[in-house]
mmCIF file of C-alpha atoms in Angstrom:
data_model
loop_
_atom_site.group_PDB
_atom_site.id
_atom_site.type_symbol
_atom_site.label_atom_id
_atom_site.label_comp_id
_atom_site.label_asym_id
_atom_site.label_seq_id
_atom_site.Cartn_x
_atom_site.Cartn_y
_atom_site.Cartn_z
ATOM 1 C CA UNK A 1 72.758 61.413 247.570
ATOM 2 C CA UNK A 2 74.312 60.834 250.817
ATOM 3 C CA UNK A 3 72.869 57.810 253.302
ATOM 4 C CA UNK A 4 72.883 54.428 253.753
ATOM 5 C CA UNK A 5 70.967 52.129 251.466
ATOM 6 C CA UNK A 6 69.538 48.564 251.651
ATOM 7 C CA UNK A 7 68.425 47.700 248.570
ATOM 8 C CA UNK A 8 65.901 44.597 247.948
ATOM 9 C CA UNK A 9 64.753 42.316 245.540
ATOM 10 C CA UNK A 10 61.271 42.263 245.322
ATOM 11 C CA UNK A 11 59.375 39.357 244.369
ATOM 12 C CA UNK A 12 60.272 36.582 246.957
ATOM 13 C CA UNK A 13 61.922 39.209 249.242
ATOM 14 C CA UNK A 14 59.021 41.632 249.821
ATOM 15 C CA UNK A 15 56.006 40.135 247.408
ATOM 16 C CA UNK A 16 54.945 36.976 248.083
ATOM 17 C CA UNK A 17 55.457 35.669 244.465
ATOM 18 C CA UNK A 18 55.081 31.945 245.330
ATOM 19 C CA UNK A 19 51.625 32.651 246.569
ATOM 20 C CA UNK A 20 50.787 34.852 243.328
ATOM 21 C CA UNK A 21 52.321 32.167 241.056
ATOM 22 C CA UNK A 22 50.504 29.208 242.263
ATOM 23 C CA UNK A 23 46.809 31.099 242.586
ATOM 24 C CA UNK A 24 47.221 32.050 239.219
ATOM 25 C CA UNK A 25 48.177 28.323 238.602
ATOM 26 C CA UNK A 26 44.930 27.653 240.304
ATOM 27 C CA UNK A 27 42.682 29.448 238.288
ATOM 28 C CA UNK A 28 43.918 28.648 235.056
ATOM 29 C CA UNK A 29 44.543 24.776 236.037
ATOM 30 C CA UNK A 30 42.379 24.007 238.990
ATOM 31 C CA UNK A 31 44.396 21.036 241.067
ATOM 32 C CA UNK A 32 47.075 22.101 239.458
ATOM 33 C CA UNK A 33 48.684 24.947 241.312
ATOM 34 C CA UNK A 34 51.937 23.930 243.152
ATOM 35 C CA UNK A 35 52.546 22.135 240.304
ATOM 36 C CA UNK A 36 52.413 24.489 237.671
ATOM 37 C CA UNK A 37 54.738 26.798 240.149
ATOM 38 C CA UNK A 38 56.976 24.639 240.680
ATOM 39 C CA UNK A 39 57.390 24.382 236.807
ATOM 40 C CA UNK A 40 57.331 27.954 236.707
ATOM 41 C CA UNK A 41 60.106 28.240 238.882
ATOM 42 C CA UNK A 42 62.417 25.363 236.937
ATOM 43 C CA UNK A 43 61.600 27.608 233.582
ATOM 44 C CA UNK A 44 61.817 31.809 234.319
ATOM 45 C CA UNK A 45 65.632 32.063 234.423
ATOM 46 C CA UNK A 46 66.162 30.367 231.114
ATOM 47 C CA UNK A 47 63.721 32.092 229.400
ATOM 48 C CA UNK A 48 65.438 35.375 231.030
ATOM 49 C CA UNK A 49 68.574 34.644 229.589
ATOM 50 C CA UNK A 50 67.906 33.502 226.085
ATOM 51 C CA UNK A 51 68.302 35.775 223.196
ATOM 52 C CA UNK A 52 68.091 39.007 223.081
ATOM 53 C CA UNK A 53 66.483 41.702 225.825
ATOM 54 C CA UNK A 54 63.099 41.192 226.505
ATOM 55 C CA UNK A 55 60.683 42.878 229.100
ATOM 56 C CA UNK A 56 59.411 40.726 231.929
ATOM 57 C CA UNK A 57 55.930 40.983 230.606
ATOM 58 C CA UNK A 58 57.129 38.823 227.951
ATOM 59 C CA UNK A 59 59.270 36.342 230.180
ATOM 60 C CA UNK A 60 55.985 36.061 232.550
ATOM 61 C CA UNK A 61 54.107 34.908 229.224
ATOM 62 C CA UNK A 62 56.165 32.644 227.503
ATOM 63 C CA UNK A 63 57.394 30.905 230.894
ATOM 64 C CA UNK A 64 53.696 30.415 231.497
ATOM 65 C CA UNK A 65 53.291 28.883 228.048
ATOM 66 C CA UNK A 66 56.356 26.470 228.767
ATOM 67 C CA UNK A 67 55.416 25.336 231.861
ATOM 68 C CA UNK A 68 51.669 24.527 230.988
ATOM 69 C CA UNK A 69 53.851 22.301 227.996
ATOM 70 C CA UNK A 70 55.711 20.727 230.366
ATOM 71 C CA UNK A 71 52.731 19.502 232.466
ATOM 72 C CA UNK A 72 50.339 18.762 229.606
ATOM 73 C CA UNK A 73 47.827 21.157 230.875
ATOM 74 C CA UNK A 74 45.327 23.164 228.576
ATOM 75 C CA UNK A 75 46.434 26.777 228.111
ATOM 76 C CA UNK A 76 43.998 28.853 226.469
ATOM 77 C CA UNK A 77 45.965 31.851 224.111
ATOM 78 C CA UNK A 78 44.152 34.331 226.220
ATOM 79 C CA UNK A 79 45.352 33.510 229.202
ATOM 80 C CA UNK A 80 48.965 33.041 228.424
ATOM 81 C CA UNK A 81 49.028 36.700 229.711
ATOM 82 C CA UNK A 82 47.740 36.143 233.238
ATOM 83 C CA UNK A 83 50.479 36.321 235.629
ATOM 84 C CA UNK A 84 50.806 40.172 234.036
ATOM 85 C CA UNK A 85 47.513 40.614 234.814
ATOM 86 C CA UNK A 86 47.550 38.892 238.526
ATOM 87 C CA UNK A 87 51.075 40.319 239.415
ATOM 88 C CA UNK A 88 49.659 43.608 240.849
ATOM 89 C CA UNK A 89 47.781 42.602 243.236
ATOM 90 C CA UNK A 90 50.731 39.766 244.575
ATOM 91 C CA UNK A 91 50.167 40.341 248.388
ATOM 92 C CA UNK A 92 53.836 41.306 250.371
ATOM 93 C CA UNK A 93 54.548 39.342 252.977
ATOM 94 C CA UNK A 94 53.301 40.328 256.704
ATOM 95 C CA UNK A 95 56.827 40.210 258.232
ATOM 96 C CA UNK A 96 57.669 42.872 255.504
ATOM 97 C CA UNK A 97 55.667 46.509 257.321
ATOM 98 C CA UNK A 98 57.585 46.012 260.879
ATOM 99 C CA UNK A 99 60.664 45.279 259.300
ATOM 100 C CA UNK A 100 60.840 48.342 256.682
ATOM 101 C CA UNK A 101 59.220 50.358 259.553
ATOM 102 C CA UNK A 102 61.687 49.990 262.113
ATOM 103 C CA UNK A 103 64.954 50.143 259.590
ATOM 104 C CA UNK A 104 63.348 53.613 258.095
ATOM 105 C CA UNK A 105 63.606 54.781 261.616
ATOM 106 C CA UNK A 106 66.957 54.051 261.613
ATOM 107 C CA UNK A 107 67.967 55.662 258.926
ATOM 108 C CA UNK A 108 67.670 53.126 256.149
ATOM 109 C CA UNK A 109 67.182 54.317 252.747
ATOM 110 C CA UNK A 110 65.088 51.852 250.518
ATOM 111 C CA UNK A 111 65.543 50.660 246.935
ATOM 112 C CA UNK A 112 64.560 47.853 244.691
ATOM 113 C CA UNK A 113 66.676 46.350 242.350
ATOM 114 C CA UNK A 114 64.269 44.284 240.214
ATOM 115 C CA UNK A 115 64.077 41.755 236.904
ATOM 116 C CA UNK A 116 60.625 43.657 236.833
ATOM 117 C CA UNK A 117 59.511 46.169 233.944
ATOM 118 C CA UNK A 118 58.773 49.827 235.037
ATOM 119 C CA UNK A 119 55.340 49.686 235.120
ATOM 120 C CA UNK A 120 54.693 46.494 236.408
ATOM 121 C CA UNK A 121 57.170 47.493 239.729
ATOM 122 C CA UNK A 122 55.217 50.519 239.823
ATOM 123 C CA UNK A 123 51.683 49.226 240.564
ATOM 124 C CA UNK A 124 53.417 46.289 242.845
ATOM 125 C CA UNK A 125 54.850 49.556 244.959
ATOM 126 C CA UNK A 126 51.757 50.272 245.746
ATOM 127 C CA UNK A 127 51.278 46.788 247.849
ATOM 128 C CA UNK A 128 54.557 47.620 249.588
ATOM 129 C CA UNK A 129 54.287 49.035 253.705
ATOM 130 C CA UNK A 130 56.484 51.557 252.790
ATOM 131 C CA UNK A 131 58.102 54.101 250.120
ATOM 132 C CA UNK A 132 61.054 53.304 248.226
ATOM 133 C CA UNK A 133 63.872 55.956 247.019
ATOM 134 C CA UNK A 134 64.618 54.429 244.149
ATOM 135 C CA UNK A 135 64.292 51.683 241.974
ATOM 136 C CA UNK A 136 66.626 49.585 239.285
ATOM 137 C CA UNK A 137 64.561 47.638 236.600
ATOM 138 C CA UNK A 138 65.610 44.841 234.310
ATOM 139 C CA UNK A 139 64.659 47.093 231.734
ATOM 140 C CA UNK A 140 66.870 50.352 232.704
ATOM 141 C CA UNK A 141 70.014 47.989 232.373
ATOM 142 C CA UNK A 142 68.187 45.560 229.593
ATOM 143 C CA UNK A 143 69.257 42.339 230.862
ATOM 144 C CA UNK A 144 68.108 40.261 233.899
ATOM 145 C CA UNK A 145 70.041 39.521 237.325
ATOM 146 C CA UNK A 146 72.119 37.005 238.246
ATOM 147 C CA UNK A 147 73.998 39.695 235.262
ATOM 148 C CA UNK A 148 76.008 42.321 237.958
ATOM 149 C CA UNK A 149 74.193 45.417 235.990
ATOM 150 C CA UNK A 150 71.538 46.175 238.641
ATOM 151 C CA UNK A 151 74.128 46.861 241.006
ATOM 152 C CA UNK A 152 76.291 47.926 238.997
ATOM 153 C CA UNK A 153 73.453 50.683 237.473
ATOM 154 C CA UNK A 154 72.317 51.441 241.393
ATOM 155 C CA UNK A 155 76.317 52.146 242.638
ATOM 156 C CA UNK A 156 77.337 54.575 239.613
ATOM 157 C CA UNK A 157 73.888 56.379 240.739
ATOM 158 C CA UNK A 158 73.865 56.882 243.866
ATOM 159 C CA UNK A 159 77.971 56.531 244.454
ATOM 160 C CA UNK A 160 77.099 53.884 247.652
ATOM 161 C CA UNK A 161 80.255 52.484 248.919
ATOM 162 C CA UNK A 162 80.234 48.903 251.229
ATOM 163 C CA UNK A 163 80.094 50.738 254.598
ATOM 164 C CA UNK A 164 76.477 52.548 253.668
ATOM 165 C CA UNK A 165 74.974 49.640 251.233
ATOM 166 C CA UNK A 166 73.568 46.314 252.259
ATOM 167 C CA UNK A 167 71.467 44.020 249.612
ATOM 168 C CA UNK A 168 68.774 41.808 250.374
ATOM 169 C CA UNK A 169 67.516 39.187 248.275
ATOM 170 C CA UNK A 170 65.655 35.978 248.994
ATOM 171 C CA UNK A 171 66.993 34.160 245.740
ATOM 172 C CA UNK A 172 70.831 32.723 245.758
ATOM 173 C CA UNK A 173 71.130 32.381 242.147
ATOM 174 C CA UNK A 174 69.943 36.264 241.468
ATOM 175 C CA UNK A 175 70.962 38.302 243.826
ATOM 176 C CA UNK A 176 73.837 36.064 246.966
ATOM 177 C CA UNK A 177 76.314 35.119 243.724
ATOM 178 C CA UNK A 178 76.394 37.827 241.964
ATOM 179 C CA UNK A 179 76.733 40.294 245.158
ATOM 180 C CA UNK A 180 79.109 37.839 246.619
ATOM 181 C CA UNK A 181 81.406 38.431 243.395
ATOM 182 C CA UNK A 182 80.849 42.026 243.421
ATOM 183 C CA UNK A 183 81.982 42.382 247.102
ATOM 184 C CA UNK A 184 78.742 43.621 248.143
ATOM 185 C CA UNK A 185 77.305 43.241 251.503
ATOM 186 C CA UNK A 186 74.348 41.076 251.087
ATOM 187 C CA UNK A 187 71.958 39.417 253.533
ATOM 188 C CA UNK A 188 69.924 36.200 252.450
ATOM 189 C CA UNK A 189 66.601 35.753 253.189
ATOM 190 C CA UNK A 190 66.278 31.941 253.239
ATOM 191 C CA UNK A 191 62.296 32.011 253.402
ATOM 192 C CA UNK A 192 62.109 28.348 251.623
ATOM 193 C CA UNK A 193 65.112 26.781 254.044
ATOM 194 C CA UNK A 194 67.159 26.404 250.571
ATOM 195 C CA UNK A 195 70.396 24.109 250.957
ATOM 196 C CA UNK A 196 72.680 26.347 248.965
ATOM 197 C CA UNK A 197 76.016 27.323 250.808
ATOM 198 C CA UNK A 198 75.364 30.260 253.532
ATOM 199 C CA UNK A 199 78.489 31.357 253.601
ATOM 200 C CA UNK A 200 78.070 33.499 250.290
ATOM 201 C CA UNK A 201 75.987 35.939 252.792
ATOM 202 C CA UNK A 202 77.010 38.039 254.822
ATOM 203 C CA UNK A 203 74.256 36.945 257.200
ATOM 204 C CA UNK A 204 71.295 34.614 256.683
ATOM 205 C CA UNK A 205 68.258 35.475 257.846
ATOM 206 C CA UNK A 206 64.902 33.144 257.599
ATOM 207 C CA UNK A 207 61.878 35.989 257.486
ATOM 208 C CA UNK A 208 62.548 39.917 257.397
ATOM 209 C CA UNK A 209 61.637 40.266 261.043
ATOM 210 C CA UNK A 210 65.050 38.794 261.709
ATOM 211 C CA UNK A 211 66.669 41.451 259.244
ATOM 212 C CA UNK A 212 66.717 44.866 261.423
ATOM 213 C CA UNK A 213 68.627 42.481 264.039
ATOM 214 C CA UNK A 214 71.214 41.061 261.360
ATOM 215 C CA UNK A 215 71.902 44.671 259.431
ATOM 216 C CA UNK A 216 72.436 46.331 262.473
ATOM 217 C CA UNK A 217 74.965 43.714 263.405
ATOM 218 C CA UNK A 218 76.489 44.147 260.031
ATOM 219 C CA UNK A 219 76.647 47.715 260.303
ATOM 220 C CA UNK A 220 78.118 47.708 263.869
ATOM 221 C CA UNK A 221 82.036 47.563 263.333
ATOM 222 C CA UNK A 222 83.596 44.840 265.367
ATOM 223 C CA UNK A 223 86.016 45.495 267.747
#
């Protein structure tokens, strides 16, 4: 499929997860909110990479279970399951419409390379501004990013070289490594003003109204 592709992470890129992490927080632990994201945060990748392949419903539930632990807080059994019940309705950020609006009209074709399950990414598409072309899973490539197979699923597929493909990803650890080791171009979106070394990126970028400017500098050839 010829065309050039920008290809996103989702939650923290596009879906405000923060927000849907700590109002779920909220109603399960009232006062307790940032802090039960913050533990969720500490928690998700470790649980991703232990063991064997598990979908991300099951990473959402036991990382919720661990970080109510952690904080001493009351977890009912029942709702050990309620960030896979709030996740579809995680709002996208407002900088996200203009930004996909105006790089469609340039030409952009979308995808989303996710640690998401099929069916959960498919009712969070329905929050997005915008249709994607395709979409990588954790569970097409059974394992979880930082792990190159995402990319490495998505380049096979679609046969996108580093002149036509851009990634964008809010988290360093995921997505800036590993596409920095692949050779990827890759654009960070440092919503949180993180401290990690810019220079992985190709460009850094603090909202996605500031991406359309940055990937059409990146696709201009200098000279």
């Amino acid at each position: 499929m010829p065309g050039r592709w920008l290809t996103f992470d989702c939650f923290g890129t596009l879906i405000d997860w923060r927000h849907g992490i700590r109002t779920t927080g909220e109603l399960l632990f009232p006062g307790h909110g940032l802090a039960f994201l913050d533990a969720y945060i500490a928690i998700e990748a470790e649980v991703e990479q232990e063991g064997s392949f598990r979908r991300y419903r099951a990473i959402l539930t036991e990382t919720t279970r661990r970080a109510a632990r952690q904080l001493s807080l009351d977890l009912k059994p029942d709702d050990a399951t309620a960030l896979v019940s709030t996740i579809p309705y995680w709002p996208p950020f407002g900088d996200v419409g203009p930004a996909l609006g105006e790089l469609r009209k340039e030409g952009w074709k979308f995808a989303l390379l996710t640690n998401c399950d099929r069916d959960i990414i498919a009712l969070t598409q329905r929050r997005l501004p915008v249709p994607f072309d395709a979409v990588v899973t954790a569970e097409d490539v059974s394992t979880y990013k930082p792990d190159p197979a995402h990319f490495k699923l998505f380049q096979s597929t679609f046969g996108a070289s580093a002149d036509v493909w851009m990634h964008v990803a809010q988290s360093y650890y995921h997505d800036i490594i590993p596409t920095h080791e692949l050779g990827i171009t890759r654009v960070w979106v440092n919503r949180q003003g993180e401290l990690d070394d810019p220079s992985l990126a190709d460009a850094v970028v603090r909202g996605m109204d500031e991406l359309p400017g940055a990937v059409m500098r990146l696709a201009t050839p200098a000279g």
